[in-house]
Short mmCIF file of C-alpha atoms in Angstrom, two decimals:
data_model
loop_
_atom_site.label_atom_id
_atom_site.label_comp_id
_atom_site.label_asym_id
_atom_site.label_seq_id
_atom_site.Cartn_x
_atom_site.Cartn_y
_atom_site.Cartn_z
CA MET W 202 233.08 61.69 123.11
CA GLU W 203 232.96 64.33 120.37
CA ASP W 204 233.01 61.56 117.75
CA VAL W 205 229.97 59.91 119.36
CA VAL W 206 228.08 63.21 119.48
CA GLN W 207 228.96 63.91 115.86
CA LEU W 208 227.83 60.43 114.81
CA LEU W 209 224.50 60.85 116.60
CA LEU W 210 224.03 64.25 114.96
CA ILE W 211 224.70 62.79 111.50
CA GLU W 212 222.19 59.97 112.13
CA GLU W 213 219.56 62.47 113.26
CA LEU W 214 220.10 64.61 110.17
CA GLU W 215 219.79 61.53 107.96
CA ASP W 216 216.51 60.60 109.68
CA ILE W 217 215.17 64.10 109.08
CA GLU W 218 216.16 63.90 105.41
CA VAL W 219 214.40 60.55 105.03
CA ARG W 220 211.25 61.94 106.65
CA ASN W 221 211.34 64.99 104.40
CA ARG W 222 211.71 62.82 101.31
CA ARG W 223 208.75 60.76 102.47
CA VAL W 224 206.60 63.85 102.96
CA HIS W 225 207.52 65.51 99.67
CA ARG W 226 207.64 62.41 97.48
CA ARG W 227 205.10 62.75 94.69
CA ARG W 228 202.16 60.52 95.25
CA LEU W 229 200.36 58.77 92.45
CA ASP W 230 197.02 60.22 91.43
CA PRO W 231 195.06 57.04 90.68
CA PHE W 232 192.15 58.94 89.14
CA ASN W 233 194.35 60.40 86.40
CA GLU W 234 197.17 57.87 86.12
CA LEU W 235 195.36 54.52 86.22
CA SER W 236 193.09 53.18 83.50
CA ASP W 237 189.45 52.63 84.42
CA GLU W 238 189.90 48.86 84.29
CA TYR W 239 193.04 48.85 86.44
CA PHE W 240 191.49 51.27 88.94
CA ILE W 241 188.68 48.77 89.55
CA LYS W 242 191.21 45.95 89.88
CA VAL W 243 193.13 47.88 92.55
CA PHE W 244 190.31 49.56 94.47
CA ARG W 245 187.25 47.45 93.48
CA LEU W 246 185.17 50.56 92.79
CA SER W 247 185.03 52.54 89.57
CA LYS W 248 186.52 56.02 89.58
CA ALA W 249 183.06 57.60 89.63
CA LEU W 250 181.91 55.37 92.48
CA ALA W 251 185.08 56.04 94.49
CA GLN W 252 184.52 59.78 94.09
CA PHE W 253 180.91 59.28 95.17
CA LEU W 254 182.14 57.45 98.29
CA VAL W 255 184.55 60.27 99.12
CA HIS W 256 181.69 62.76 98.87
CA LEU W 257 179.43 60.49 100.95
CA LEU W 258 181.95 60.23 103.81
CA LYS W 259 183.54 63.69 103.73
CA ASP W 260 181.51 65.07 106.65
CA TYR W 261 182.66 62.21 108.89
CA ILE W 262 186.40 62.21 108.12
CA ALA W 263 188.83 64.82 109.41
CA PRO W 264 190.04 67.16 106.62
CA ALA W 265 193.70 67.94 105.96
CA ASN W 266 194.55 71.00 108.05
CA ARG W 267 198.33 70.85 107.56
CA SER W 268 200.49 70.19 104.52
CA THR W 269 201.58 66.87 106.02
CA ASP W 270 198.01 65.69 106.71
CA LEU W 271 196.40 63.14 104.43
CA ASP W 272 193.45 64.42 102.43
CA ILE W 273 190.10 62.63 102.57
CA THR W 274 190.46 61.11 99.09
CA THR W 275 193.78 59.49 99.99
CA LYS W 276 192.34 58.12 103.23
CA VAL W 277 189.45 56.52 101.36
CA LEU W 278 191.68 55.04 98.64
CA VAL W 279 194.13 53.61 101.17
CA THR W 280 191.23 51.95 102.98
CA LEU W 281 189.73 50.60 99.76
CA ARG W 282 193.08 49.12 98.79
CA PHE W 283 193.41 47.34 102.13
CA LEU W 284 189.87 45.94 101.96
CA ALA W 285 190.41 44.83 98.36
CA SER W 286 193.79 43.17 98.88
CA GLY W 287 193.80 41.97 102.46
CA SER W 288 197.51 42.76 102.46
CA TYR W 289 199.38 43.84 105.53
CA GLN W 290 199.09 47.54 106.15
CA MET W 291 202.73 48.33 105.35
CA ASP W 292 202.22 46.89 101.85
CA VAL W 293 199.18 49.09 101.34
CA GLY W 294 201.10 52.19 102.33
CA SER W 295 204.09 51.48 100.11
CA ASN W 296 202.25 50.23 97.02
CA TYR W 297 200.96 52.56 94.29
CA ASN W 298 203.29 55.28 95.60
CA PHE W 299 200.99 56.37 98.42
CA GLY W 300 204.16 56.77 100.49
CA ILE W 301 202.31 56.38 103.79
CA SER W 302 203.63 54.84 106.99
CA GLN W 303 201.96 51.82 108.54
CA PRO W 304 200.63 53.79 111.55
CA SER W 305 199.07 56.30 109.14
CA VAL W 306 197.48 53.51 107.13
CA SER W 307 196.05 52.04 110.32
CA ARG W 308 194.53 55.39 111.25
CA CYS W 309 193.08 55.76 107.74
CA ILE W 310 191.39 52.37 107.94
CA GLU W 311 189.92 53.05 111.37
CA GLU W 312 188.61 56.49 110.43
CA VAL W 313 187.07 55.49 107.10
CA VAL W 314 185.62 52.20 108.38
CA ASN W 315 184.06 54.00 111.35
CA ALA W 316 182.50 56.51 108.96
CA MET W 317 180.96 53.73 106.87
CA ASN W 318 179.54 52.15 110.04
CA ARG W 319 177.63 55.26 111.06
CA ASN W 320 173.90 54.49 111.10
CA GLU W 321 172.99 57.27 108.68
CA ILE W 322 175.52 55.91 106.15
CA PHE W 323 175.28 52.14 106.62
CA ASN W 324 171.50 51.91 106.92
CA ALA W 325 171.03 53.86 103.70
CA TYR W 326 172.65 51.06 101.68
CA VAL W 327 172.20 47.88 103.73
CA TYR W 328 168.61 47.35 104.81
CA PHE W 329 165.87 44.73 104.93
CA PRO W 330 162.64 45.67 103.08
CA ARG W 331 161.06 48.42 105.15
CA ASN W 332 157.43 48.27 104.02
CA ILE W 333 154.97 46.13 102.06
CA GLN W 334 155.93 47.80 98.79
CA GLU W 335 159.59 46.86 99.26
CA LEU W 336 158.66 43.34 100.38
CA ASN W 337 156.58 42.93 97.23
CA ALA W 338 159.46 44.18 95.09
CA ALA W 339 161.86 41.70 96.72
CA ARG W 340 159.38 38.87 96.23
CA MET W 341 158.80 39.82 92.59
CA GLY W 342 162.56 39.79 91.95
CA PHE W 343 162.85 36.15 92.99
CA PHE W 344 159.63 35.16 91.22
CA GLU W 345 160.69 36.69 87.90
CA LYS W 346 164.08 35.00 88.09
CA TYR W 347 163.10 31.58 89.47
CA ASN W 348 159.29 31.31 89.07
CA PHE W 349 159.05 30.46 92.78
CA PRO W 350 156.45 32.44 94.77
CA GLY W 351 156.92 34.10 98.15
CA ILE W 352 160.71 34.32 98.51
CA ILE W 353 162.10 37.65 99.70
CA GLY W 354 165.66 36.54 100.51
CA CYS W 355 168.12 33.71 101.12
CA ILE W 356 170.00 33.30 104.40
CA ASP W 357 173.25 31.64 105.47
CA CYS W 358 176.25 32.25 107.67
CA THR W 359 179.90 32.47 106.68
CA HIS W 360 183.07 32.56 108.78
CA VAL W 361 185.59 35.40 108.57
CA ALA W 362 188.95 34.53 110.11
CA ILE W 363 190.35 36.83 112.79
CA PHE W 364 193.53 36.93 114.83
CA PRO W 365 192.99 35.14 118.17
CA PRO W 366 192.04 37.48 121.03
CA LYS W 367 194.10 37.24 124.19
CA VAL W 368 193.34 34.18 126.31
CA ASP W 369 192.66 36.33 129.38
CA ASP W 370 190.55 38.95 127.54
CA ASP W 371 187.38 39.47 129.58
CA ASN W 372 185.53 41.24 126.74
CA TYR W 373 186.49 38.80 123.98
CA PRO W 374 187.29 35.37 125.49
CA GLU W 375 189.59 33.60 123.07
CA HIS W 376 187.95 30.18 123.21
CA ILE W 377 184.50 31.30 122.02
CA TYR W 378 185.98 32.46 118.69
CA VAL W 379 187.20 28.97 117.76
CA ASN W 380 184.82 27.53 115.16
CA ARG W 381 184.08 23.93 114.17
CA LYS W 382 187.00 23.95 111.73
CA ASN W 383 189.30 24.89 114.59
CA TYR W 384 190.29 28.42 113.62
CA HIS W 385 189.30 31.75 115.14
CA SER W 386 186.52 33.58 113.35
CA ILE W 387 183.41 35.70 113.43
CA ASN W 388 180.29 33.86 112.27
CA VAL W 389 178.57 36.33 109.95
CA GLN W 390 174.87 36.04 109.07
CA LEU W 391 174.02 37.26 105.58
CA ILE W 392 170.66 37.62 103.85
CA CYS W 393 170.64 38.55 100.16
CA ASP W 394 168.10 39.31 97.46
CA HIS W 395 167.84 37.76 93.98
CA ASN W 396 170.51 40.13 92.66
CA LEU W 397 173.12 39.26 95.34
CA LYS W 398 172.52 42.52 97.17
CA ILE W 399 172.92 42.01 100.92
CA ILE W 400 169.78 43.09 102.77
CA ASN W 401 170.92 42.07 106.25
CA VAL W 402 174.23 41.38 107.95
CA ASN W 403 175.02 40.41 111.52
CA ALA W 404 178.76 40.29 112.23
CA LEU W 405 178.60 40.34 116.02
CA PHE W 406 178.81 36.67 116.98
CA PRO W 407 181.97 34.61 117.66
CA GLY W 408 182.89 31.63 115.51
CA SER W 409 181.62 28.99 117.94
CA THR W 410 178.04 30.32 117.70
CA ASN W 411 175.46 28.15 115.94
CA ASP W 412 173.81 29.62 112.82
CA ALA W 413 170.31 29.01 114.21
CA PHE W 414 171.19 30.81 117.45
CA ILE W 415 172.27 33.91 115.52
CA TRP W 416 169.03 33.79 113.53
CA ASN W 417 166.91 33.49 116.67
CA GLN W 418 168.51 36.69 118.02
CA SER W 419 167.94 38.51 114.73
CA ASN W 420 165.67 41.51 114.34
CA VAL W 421 164.65 40.11 110.95
CA GLN W 422 163.36 36.93 112.60
CA THR W 423 161.25 39.02 114.98
CA LEU W 424 159.98 41.17 112.11
CA LEU W 425 158.93 38.21 109.96
CA ARG W 426 157.23 36.47 112.87
CA ARG W 427 155.15 39.58 113.55
CA LEU W 428 154.39 39.94 109.86
CA HIS W 429 153.01 36.40 109.73
CA GLU W 430 151.09 36.83 112.97
CA ALA W 431 149.41 39.84 111.34
CA GLY W 432 148.26 37.65 108.45
CA ASN W 433 150.96 38.53 105.88
CA LYS W 434 152.07 34.95 105.29
CA ASN W 435 153.28 35.14 101.70
CA TYR W 436 156.78 36.39 102.51
CA PHE W 437 159.57 34.04 103.56
CA LEU W 438 163.29 33.32 103.41
CA LEU W 439 165.05 30.18 102.20
CA GLY W 440 167.66 28.60 104.47
CA ASP W 441 169.49 25.29 104.79
CA SER W 442 168.61 22.51 107.21
CA GLY W 443 170.65 24.11 109.98
CA TYR W 444 167.75 26.52 110.51
CA PRO W 445 164.42 25.77 112.21
CA LEU W 446 161.52 25.33 109.81
CA ARG W 447 159.01 28.15 110.12
CA SER W 448 156.36 29.58 107.84
CA TRP W 449 158.69 32.59 107.33
CA LEU W 450 161.88 30.49 106.89
CA LEU W 451 161.54 27.45 104.65
CA THR W 452 164.14 24.69 104.78
CA PRO W 453 164.63 21.55 102.63
CA LEU W 454 162.79 18.36 103.47
CA GLU W 455 164.60 16.39 106.17
CA TYR W 456 165.01 13.41 103.84
CA GLU W 457 166.01 13.05 100.20
CA PRO W 458 162.84 12.26 98.22
CA ARG W 459 162.94 9.78 95.36
CA PRO W 460 163.11 11.32 91.87
CA ASN W 461 160.12 12.49 89.87
CA ILE W 462 157.83 13.27 92.76
CA PRO W 463 156.71 16.75 93.94
CA GLU W 464 158.87 16.60 97.09
CA HIS W 465 161.99 15.96 95.01
CA PHE W 466 161.13 18.87 92.74
CA TYR W 467 160.72 21.16 95.78
CA ASN W 468 164.08 20.14 97.26
CA SER W 469 165.81 20.60 93.91
CA ARG W 470 164.34 24.06 93.36
CA HIS W 471 165.08 25.02 96.97
CA LYS W 472 168.74 24.06 96.56
CA THR W 473 169.09 25.94 93.28
CA ILE W 474 167.57 29.15 94.60
CA ARG W 475 169.32 28.94 97.96
CA SER W 476 172.67 28.86 96.15
CA THR W 477 172.09 32.59 95.61
CA ILE W 478 173.43 33.29 99.10
CA GLU W 479 176.47 31.08 98.46
CA ARG W 480 177.24 33.03 95.29
CA CYS W 481 176.71 36.28 97.18
CA ASN W 482 179.23 35.22 99.81
CA GLY W 483 181.71 34.24 97.11
CA VAL W 484 181.38 37.56 95.28
CA LEU W 485 181.74 39.49 98.55
CA LYS W 486 185.00 37.71 99.37
CA MET W 487 186.34 37.92 95.82
CA ARG W 488 185.83 41.68 95.89
CA PHE W 489 187.18 42.25 99.38
CA ARG W 490 189.93 39.76 99.98
CA CYS W 491 190.56 40.90 103.53
CA LEU W 492 187.62 38.58 104.35
CA LEU W 493 189.31 35.45 103.00
CA LYS W 494 190.23 32.71 105.44
CA HIS W 495 193.95 32.76 104.65
CA LYS W 496 194.20 36.56 105.01
CA VAL W 497 193.00 36.75 108.66
CA LEU W 498 191.87 40.12 110.04
CA HIS W 499 194.48 41.19 112.59
CA TYR W 500 192.05 43.17 114.70
CA PHE W 501 190.01 42.82 117.85
CA PRO W 502 186.55 41.34 117.15
CA GLU W 503 184.75 44.69 117.48
CA LYS W 504 186.92 46.34 114.83
CA ALA W 505 186.82 43.22 112.64
CA SER W 506 183.01 43.37 112.72
CA LYS W 507 183.12 46.97 111.51
CA ILE W 508 185.45 46.01 108.66
CA ILE W 509 183.01 43.26 107.62
CA ASN W 510 180.15 45.77 107.65
CA ALA W 511 182.17 48.20 105.54
CA CYS W 512 182.83 45.48 102.95
CA VAL W 513 179.10 44.68 102.84
CA LEU W 514 178.22 48.34 102.25
CA LEU W 515 180.79 48.59 99.44
CA HIS W 516 179.56 45.30 97.95
CA ASN W 517 176.05 46.74 97.73
CA LEU W 518 177.35 49.91 96.08
CA CYS W 519 179.11 47.74 93.50
CA ILE W 520 175.89 45.79 92.87
CA GLU W 521 173.85 48.98 92.46
CA HIS W 522 176.39 50.47 90.05
CA ASN W 523 176.99 47.24 88.07
CA ILE W 524 180.69 46.98 88.89
CA GLU W 525 182.06 43.74 87.48
CA THR W 526 183.24 41.06 89.88
CA PRO W 527 187.04 40.56 89.88
CA GLN W 528 188.05 37.37 88.08
CA ASN W 529 190.96 34.92 88.25
CA GLU W 530 192.48 36.19 91.48
CA GLU W 531 193.56 33.08 93.38
CA ALA W 532 190.05 31.71 92.82
CA GLU W 533 191.03 28.37 94.29
CA GLN W 534 191.59 30.02 97.67
CA ILE W 535 188.18 31.65 97.87
CA ASP W 536 185.78 30.04 100.32
CA LEU W 537 182.37 30.24 98.67
CA GLY W 538 180.64 29.47 101.94
CA VAL W 539 179.49 26.02 100.80
CA HIS W 540 179.44 23.69 103.77
CA VAL W 541 177.62 20.73 105.22
CA PRO W 542 174.85 22.33 107.30
CA GLU W 543 174.90 21.71 110.99
CA ARG W 544 171.81 19.77 111.94
CA ASN W 545 169.81 21.00 114.90
CA HIS W 546 170.82 18.82 117.83
CA VAL W 547 167.67 19.55 119.79
CA VAL W 548 164.67 17.72 118.39
CA GLU W 549 161.82 20.20 118.25
CA ARG W 550 158.50 19.27 119.69
CA VAL W 551 155.61 19.90 117.36
CA ASN W 552 154.63 23.46 118.21
CA PRO W 553 152.35 25.87 116.36
CA GLU W 554 155.24 27.63 114.57
CA LEU W 555 156.81 24.37 113.37
CA ALA W 556 153.40 23.03 112.29
CA ALA W 557 152.71 26.26 110.39
CA GLY W 558 156.09 25.94 108.68
CA ARG W 559 155.32 22.40 107.56
CA ASN W 560 151.93 23.51 106.31
CA GLN W 561 153.48 26.38 104.34
CA ARG W 562 156.05 24.06 102.81
CA ASN W 563 153.43 21.45 101.87
CA LYS W 564 151.33 24.11 100.15
CA LEU W 565 154.34 25.14 98.07
CA ILE W 566 155.11 21.53 97.16
CA THR W 567 151.55 21.18 95.88
CA LEU W 568 151.68 24.53 94.07
CA LEU W 569 154.98 23.82 92.32
CA GLN W 570 153.71 20.63 90.70
CA GLN W 571 150.82 22.43 89.01
#
């Protein structure tokens, strides 16, 4: 009996020693010990931008009150590394000598992601044009780049894979997250400007939801409808044929026109400009690999949606600060969001909004040939 007690005591002392080594192990200081180029490769943000983010979030993240607590900077860097790599949390904690346990990493991610999802933080960096001046600026950006009048953004949806919810989950029924490619996902609506900055994101709908349905529930759709009803008709989005044609959302012609006629020129220009949103989606997922299909977010849908929002906010910060897009990182595994659009199964009757959309499109076809 004494031998058993002694053995248990030795094991307990060894556990304490291991914990003490973990607490007192010197952690890497990435700001001083990594080159600028490698820092961006690891965390996706420059050193200056990462420090800016720490300052931005400091009032919403618990400070270190004890010697064993993680400081705010470490919490932010751990979260950035997870979003950038999409690795399992234990790998994030053990890499780069952070020396942090998996439960601590999980708490870091939740705390920092929640901070980035606060309205006063998120809405300051991800927002649709808020007035006529900003609408005009968005329109001018597309016109100067593509010589195509009226465009203020391009819209599409992309799927982000998630771990299947429980079959009997009342809040998140498992079956509604299965998309058309037969994996569980969130169907994320993105709208971007000419510079790949995301001006609207909706990450609330399960993978089985149709793109057009998400759009019809969108605040942006309501805003643009009201704008056109008030007579401001020279602002519109470009979307693929999975969306309903409206004067504020122009889609390609339903048929493929023969070459060298105005309709063919319109469709060709539409496709070229609309690819902006596909490139935006690709850059977003190249930067933040936790969004890639083969990574799979191992979180409930609500938390996965917040992680997607956080990646969008960080993407916009990178755009604003001219952070280069990571290159040659398993590029063949990156889903650029290019897909065959789902045709609307319900044939629309000719209603005033559809007729106005056709009229708007016909005017542009005529204008572009001049």
